[in-house]
mmCIF file of C-alpha atoms and ligand atoms in Angstrom:
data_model
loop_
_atom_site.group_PDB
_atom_site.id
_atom_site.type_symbol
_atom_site.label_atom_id
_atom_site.label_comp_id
_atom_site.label_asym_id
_atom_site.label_seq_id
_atom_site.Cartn_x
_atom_site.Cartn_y
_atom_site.Cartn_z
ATOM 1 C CA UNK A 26 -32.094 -10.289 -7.395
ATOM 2 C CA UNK A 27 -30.708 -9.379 -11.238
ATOM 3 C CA UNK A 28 -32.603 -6.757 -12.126
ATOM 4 C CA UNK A 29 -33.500 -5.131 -9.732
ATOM 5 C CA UNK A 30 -31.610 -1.555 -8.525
ATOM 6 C CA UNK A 31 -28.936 -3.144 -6.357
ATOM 7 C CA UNK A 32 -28.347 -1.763 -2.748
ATOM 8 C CA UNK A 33 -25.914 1.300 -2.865
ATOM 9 C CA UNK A 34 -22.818 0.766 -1.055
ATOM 10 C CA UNK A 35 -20.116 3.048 0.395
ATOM 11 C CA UNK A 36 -16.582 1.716 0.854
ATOM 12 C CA UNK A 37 -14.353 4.030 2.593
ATOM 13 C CA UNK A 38 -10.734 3.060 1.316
ATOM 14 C CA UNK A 39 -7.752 3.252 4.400
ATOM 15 C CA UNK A 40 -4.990 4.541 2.405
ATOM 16 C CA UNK A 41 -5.648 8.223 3.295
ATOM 17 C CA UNK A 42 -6.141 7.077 7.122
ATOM 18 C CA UNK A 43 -3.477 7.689 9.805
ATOM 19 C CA UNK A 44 -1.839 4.405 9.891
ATOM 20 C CA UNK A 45 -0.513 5.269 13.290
ATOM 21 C CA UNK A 46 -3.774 4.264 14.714
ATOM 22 C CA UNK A 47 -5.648 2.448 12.379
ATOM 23 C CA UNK A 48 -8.057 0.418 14.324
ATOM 24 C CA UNK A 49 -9.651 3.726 15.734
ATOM 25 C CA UNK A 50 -9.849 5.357 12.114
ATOM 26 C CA UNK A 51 -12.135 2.075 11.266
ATOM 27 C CA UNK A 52 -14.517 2.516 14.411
ATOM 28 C CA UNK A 53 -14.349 5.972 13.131
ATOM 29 C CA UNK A 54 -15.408 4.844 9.949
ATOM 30 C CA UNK A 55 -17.973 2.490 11.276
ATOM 31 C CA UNK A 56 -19.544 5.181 12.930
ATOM 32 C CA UNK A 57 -19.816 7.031 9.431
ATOM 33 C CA UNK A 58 -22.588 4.437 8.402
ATOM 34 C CA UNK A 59 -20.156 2.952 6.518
ATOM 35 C CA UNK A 60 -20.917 -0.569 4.514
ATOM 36 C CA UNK A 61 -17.680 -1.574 4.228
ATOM 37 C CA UNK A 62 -13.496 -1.398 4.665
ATOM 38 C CA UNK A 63 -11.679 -1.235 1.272
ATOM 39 C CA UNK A 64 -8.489 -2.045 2.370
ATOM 40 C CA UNK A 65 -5.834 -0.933 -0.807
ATOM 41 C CA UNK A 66 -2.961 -3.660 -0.612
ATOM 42 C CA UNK A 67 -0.191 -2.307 -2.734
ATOM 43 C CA UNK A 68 3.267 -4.855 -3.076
ATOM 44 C CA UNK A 69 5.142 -1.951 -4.334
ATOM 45 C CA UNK A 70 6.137 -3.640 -7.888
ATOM 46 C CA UNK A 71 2.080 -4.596 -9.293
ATOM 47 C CA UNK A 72 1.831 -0.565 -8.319
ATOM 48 C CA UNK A 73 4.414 2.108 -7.241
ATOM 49 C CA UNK A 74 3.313 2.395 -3.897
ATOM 50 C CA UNK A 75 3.374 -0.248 -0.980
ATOM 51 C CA UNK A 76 0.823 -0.390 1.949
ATOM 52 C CA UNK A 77 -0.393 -3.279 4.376
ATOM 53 C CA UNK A 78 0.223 -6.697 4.952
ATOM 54 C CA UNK A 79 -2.541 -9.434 6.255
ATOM 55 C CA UNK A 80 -1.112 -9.093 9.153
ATOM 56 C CA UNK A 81 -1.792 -5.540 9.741
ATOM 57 C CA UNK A 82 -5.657 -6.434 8.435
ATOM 58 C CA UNK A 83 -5.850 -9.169 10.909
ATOM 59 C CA UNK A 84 -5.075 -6.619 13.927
ATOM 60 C CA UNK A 85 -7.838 -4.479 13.019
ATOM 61 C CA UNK A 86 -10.337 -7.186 12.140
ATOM 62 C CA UNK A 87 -11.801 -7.021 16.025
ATOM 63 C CA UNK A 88 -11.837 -2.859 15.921
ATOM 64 C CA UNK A 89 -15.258 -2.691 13.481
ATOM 65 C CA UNK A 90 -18.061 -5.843 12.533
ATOM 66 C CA UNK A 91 -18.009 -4.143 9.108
ATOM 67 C CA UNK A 92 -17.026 -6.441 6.288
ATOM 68 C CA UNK A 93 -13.451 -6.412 4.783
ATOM 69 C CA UNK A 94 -12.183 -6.154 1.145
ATOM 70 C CA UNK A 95 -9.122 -6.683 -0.216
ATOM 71 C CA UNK A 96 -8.463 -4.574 -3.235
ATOM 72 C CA UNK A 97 -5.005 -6.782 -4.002
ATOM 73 C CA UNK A 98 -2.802 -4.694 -6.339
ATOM 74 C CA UNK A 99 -0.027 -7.437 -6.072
ATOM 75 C CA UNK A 100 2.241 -9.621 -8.571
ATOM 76 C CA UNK A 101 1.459 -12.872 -6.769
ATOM 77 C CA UNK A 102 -2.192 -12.426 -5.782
ATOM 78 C CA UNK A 103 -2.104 -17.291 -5.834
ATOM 79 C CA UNK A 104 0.189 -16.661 -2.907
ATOM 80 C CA UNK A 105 -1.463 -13.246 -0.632
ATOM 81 C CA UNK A 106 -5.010 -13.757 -1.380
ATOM 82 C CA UNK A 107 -6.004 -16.358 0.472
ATOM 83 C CA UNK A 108 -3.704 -14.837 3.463
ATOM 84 C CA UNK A 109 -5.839 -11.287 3.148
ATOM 85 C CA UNK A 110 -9.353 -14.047 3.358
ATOM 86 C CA UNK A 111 -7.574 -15.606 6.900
ATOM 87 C CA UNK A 112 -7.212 -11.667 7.972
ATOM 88 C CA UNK A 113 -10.489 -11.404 8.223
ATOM 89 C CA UNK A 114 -11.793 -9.866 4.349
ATOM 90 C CA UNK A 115 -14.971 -11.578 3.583
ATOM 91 C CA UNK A 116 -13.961 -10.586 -0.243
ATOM 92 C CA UNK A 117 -10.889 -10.457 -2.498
ATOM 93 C CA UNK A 118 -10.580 -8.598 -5.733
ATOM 94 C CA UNK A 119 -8.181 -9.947 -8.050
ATOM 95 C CA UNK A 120 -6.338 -7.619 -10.840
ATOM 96 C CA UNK A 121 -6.818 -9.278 -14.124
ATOM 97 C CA UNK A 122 -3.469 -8.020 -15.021
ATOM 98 C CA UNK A 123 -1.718 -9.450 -11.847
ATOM 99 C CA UNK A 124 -2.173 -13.021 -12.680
ATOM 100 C CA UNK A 125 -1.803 -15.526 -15.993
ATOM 101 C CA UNK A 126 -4.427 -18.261 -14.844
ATOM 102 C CA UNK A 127 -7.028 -15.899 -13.729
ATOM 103 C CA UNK A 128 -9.695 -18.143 -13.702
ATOM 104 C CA UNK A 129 -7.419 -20.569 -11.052
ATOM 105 C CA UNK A 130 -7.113 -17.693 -9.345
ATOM 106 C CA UNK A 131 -10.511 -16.821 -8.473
ATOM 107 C CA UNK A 132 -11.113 -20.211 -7.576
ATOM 108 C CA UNK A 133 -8.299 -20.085 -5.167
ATOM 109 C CA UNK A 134 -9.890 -16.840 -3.681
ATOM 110 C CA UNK A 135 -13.415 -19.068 -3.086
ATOM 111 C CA UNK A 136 -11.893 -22.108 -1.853
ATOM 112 C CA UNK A 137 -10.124 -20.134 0.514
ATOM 113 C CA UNK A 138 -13.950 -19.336 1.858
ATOM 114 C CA UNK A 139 -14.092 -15.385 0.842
ATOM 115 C CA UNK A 140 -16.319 -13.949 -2.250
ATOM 116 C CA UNK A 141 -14.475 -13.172 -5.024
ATOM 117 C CA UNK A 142 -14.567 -10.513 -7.318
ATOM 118 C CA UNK A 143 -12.392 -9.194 -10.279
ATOM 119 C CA UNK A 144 -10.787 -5.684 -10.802
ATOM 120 C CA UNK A 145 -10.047 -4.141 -14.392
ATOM 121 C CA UNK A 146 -7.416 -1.401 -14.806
ATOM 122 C CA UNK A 147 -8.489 1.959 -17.156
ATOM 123 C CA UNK A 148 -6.875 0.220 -20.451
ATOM 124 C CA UNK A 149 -8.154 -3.202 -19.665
ATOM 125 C CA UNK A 150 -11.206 -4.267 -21.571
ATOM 126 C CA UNK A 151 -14.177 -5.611 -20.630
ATOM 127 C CA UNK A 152 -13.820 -8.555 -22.739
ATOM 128 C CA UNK A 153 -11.148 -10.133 -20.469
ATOM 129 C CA UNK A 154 -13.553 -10.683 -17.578
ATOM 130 C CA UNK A 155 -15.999 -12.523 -19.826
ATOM 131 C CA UNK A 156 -15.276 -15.997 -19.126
ATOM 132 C CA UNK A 157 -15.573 -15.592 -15.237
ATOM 133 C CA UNK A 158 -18.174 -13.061 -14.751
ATOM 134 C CA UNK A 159 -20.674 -15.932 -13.405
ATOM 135 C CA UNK A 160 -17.919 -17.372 -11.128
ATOM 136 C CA UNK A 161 -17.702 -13.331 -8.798
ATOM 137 C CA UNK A 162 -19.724 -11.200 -6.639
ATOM 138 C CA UNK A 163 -18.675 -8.059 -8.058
ATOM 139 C CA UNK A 164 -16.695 -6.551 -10.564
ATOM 140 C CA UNK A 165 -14.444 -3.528 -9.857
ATOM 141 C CA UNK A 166 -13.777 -0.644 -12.480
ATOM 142 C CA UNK A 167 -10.904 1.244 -12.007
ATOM 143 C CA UNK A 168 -11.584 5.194 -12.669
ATOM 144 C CA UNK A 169 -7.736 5.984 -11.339
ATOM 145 C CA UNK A 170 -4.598 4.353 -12.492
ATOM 146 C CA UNK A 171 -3.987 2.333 -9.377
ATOM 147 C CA UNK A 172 -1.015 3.185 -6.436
ATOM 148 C CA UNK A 173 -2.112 6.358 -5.614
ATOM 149 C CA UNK A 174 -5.763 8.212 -3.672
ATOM 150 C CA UNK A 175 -6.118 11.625 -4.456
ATOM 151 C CA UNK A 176 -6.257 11.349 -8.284
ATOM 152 C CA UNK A 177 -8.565 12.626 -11.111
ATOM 153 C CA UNK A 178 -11.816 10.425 -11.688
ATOM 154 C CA UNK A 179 -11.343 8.931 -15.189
ATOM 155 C CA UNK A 180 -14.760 9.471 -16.676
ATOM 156 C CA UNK A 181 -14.154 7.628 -19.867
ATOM 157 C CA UNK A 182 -14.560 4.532 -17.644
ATOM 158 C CA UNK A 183 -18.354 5.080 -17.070
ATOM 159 C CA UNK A 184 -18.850 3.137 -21.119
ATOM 160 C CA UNK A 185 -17.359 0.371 -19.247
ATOM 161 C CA UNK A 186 -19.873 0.617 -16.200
ATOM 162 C CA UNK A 187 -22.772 0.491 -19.038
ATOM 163 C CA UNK A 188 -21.640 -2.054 -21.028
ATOM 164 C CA UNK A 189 -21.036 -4.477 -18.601
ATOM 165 C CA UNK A 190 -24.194 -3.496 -16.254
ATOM 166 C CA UNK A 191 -25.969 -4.711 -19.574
ATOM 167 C CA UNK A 192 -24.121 -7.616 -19.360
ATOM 168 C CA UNK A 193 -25.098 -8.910 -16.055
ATOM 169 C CA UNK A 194 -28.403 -7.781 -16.493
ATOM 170 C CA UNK A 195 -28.541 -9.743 -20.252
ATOM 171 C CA UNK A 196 -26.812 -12.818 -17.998
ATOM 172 C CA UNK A 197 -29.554 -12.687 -15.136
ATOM 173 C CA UNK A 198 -26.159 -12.599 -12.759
ATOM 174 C CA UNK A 199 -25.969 -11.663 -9.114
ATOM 175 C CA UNK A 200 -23.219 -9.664 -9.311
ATOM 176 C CA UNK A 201 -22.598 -5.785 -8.305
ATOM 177 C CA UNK A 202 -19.993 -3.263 -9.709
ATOM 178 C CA UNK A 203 -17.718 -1.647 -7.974
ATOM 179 C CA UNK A 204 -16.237 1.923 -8.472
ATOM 180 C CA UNK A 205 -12.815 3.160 -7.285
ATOM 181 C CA UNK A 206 -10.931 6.231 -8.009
ATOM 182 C CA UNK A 207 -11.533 10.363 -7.690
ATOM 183 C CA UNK A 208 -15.207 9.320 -6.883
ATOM 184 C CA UNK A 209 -16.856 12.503 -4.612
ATOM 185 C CA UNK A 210 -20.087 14.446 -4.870
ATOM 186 C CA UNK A 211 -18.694 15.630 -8.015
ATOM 187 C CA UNK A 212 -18.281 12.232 -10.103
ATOM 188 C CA UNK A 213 -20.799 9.746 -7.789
ATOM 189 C CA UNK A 214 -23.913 10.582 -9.840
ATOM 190 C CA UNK A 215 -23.009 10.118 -12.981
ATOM 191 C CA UNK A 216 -21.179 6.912 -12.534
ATOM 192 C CA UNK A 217 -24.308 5.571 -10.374
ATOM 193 C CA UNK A 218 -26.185 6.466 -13.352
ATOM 194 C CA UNK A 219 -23.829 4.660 -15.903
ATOM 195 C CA UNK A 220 -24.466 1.452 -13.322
ATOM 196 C CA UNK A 221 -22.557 1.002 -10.372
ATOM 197 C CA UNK A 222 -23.463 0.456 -6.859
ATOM 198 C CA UNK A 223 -20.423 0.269 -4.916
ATOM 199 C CA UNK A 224 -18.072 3.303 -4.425
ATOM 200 C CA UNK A 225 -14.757 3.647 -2.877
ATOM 201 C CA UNK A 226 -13.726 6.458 -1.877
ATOM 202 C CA UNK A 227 -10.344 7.840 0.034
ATOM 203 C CA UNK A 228 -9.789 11.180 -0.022
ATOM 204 C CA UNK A 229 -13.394 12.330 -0.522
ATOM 205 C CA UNK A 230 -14.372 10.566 2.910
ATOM 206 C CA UNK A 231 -11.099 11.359 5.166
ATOM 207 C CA UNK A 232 -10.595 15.223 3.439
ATOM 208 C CA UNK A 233 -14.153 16.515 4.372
ATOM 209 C CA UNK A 234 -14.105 19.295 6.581
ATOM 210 C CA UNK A 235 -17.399 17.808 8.185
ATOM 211 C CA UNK A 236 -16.118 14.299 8.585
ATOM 212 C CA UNK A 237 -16.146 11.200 7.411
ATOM 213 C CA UNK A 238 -20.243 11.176 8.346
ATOM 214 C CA UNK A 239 -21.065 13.779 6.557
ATOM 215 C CA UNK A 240 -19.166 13.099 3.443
ATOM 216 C CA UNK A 241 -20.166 9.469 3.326
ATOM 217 C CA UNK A 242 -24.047 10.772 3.984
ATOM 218 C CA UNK A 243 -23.834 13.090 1.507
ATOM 219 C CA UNK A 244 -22.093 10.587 -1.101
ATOM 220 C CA UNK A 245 -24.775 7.947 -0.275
ATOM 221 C CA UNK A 246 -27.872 10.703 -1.020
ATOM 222 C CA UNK A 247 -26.512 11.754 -4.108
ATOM 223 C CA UNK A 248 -26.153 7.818 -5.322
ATOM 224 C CA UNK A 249 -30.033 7.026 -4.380
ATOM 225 C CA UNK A 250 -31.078 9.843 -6.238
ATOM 226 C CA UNK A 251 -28.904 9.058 -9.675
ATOM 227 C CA UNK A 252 -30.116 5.709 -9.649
HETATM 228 C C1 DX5 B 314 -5.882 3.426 -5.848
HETATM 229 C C2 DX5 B 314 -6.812 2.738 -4.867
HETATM 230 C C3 DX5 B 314 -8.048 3.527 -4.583
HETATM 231 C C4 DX5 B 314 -7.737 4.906 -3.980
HETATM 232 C C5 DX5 B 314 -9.002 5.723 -3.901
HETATM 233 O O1 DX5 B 314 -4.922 2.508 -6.282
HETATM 234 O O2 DX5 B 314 -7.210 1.470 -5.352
HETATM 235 O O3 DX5 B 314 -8.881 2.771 -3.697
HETATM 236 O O4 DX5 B 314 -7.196 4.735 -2.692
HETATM 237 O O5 DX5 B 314 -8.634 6.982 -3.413
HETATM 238 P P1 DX5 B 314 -9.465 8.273 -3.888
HETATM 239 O O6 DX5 B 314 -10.895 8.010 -3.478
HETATM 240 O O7 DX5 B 314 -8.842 9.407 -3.137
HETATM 241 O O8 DX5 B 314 -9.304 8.379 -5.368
HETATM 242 ZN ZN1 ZN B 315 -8.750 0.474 -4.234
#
């Protein structure tokens, strides 16, 4: 309902998971209270750094009934995207800076039968998700130069969270923002409080000494009480 707070969401991201055994990490995960699987699909040329394929999404679909994303940091999302929504993701984020037609795009990701949503890099602005804002379910705001967890939370991005908060809100849209990069109990309030209600989050989940339930618990409290 636009408007009102939206439901706070946690989104454990796999890259910092051992890949040896990756369907257990997710029932791991699941266990958590987890609310979702960001899966980070790097081609190696979009990003420096190259991860899974659908096909390695589609083995793990049966391990957890949590919902899938594809965060696709690719150079041909027209061709992968609607391969990552036959894995098994229930939602596909798209890279504004990954295709030329990005409006085709989207639509490819919904006829394809998965949500779609739209992903800006630190230097993109805001302006170039205007003209498809009403056609997504959620917009996701890079706070990390994408390729790599681990990295420092770009804080400058949180005017970007406000601004377009107010535009959703000024739009009466449907449509939640996602945050992904260096978010932990360190950075989670404030960018809950700039507007966002879904985090990812790599390192701060799989490097807590108490586990992935405790840091995912503790991540979750501090968002309810920033927003
Ligand atoms: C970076 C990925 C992020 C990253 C988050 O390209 O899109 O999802 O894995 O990792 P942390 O939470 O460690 O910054
Ligand atoms: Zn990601």
């Amino acid at each position: 309902m636009p408007g009102t707070p939206r439901q706070i969401e946690i989104a454990p991201s796999i890259l910092p998971a051992d890949f040896s055994r990756l369907g257990e990490e997710l029932q791991l995960l699941e266990k958590a209270s987890a609310d979702r699987i960001h899966w980070d699909v790097m081609d190696g040329t979009f990003v420096p750094n190259l991860t899974v394929g659908p096909d390695v999404v589609a083995a793990c679909r049966a391990a957890v009934s949590l919902p899938f994303e594809a965060h696709l940091m690719v150079d041909d999302p027209d061709l992968l995207a609607p391969r990552y929504v036959a894995a098994g993701c229930e939602l596909v984020t798209i890279h504004v800076e990954s295709t030329r037609h990005l409006d085709r795009t989207l639509h490819g990701v919904i006829e394809a039968g998965a949500k779609a949503a739209v992903t800006l890099n630190p230097a993109t602005p805001l302006e170039s998700v205007d003209n498809v804002l009403h056609l997504v379910d959620m917009v996701l705001i890079m706070s990390v130069n994408p390729g790599f967890g681990g990295q420092k939370y770009i804080a400058a991005q949180e005017a970007k969270v406000r601004r377009l908060r107010r535009w959703i809100l000024e739009r009466e849209l449907d449509v939640d923002i996602e945050i992904d990069g260096g978010i932990s109990v360190r950075t989670i309030s404030d960018a809950t409080a700039a507007g966002a209600n879904v985090f990812v989050a790599g390192s701060a989940v799989f490097s807590d000494p108490e586990g992935p339930e405790h840091a995912i618990t503790a991540l979750r409290t501090l968002a309810h009480e920033a927003q």
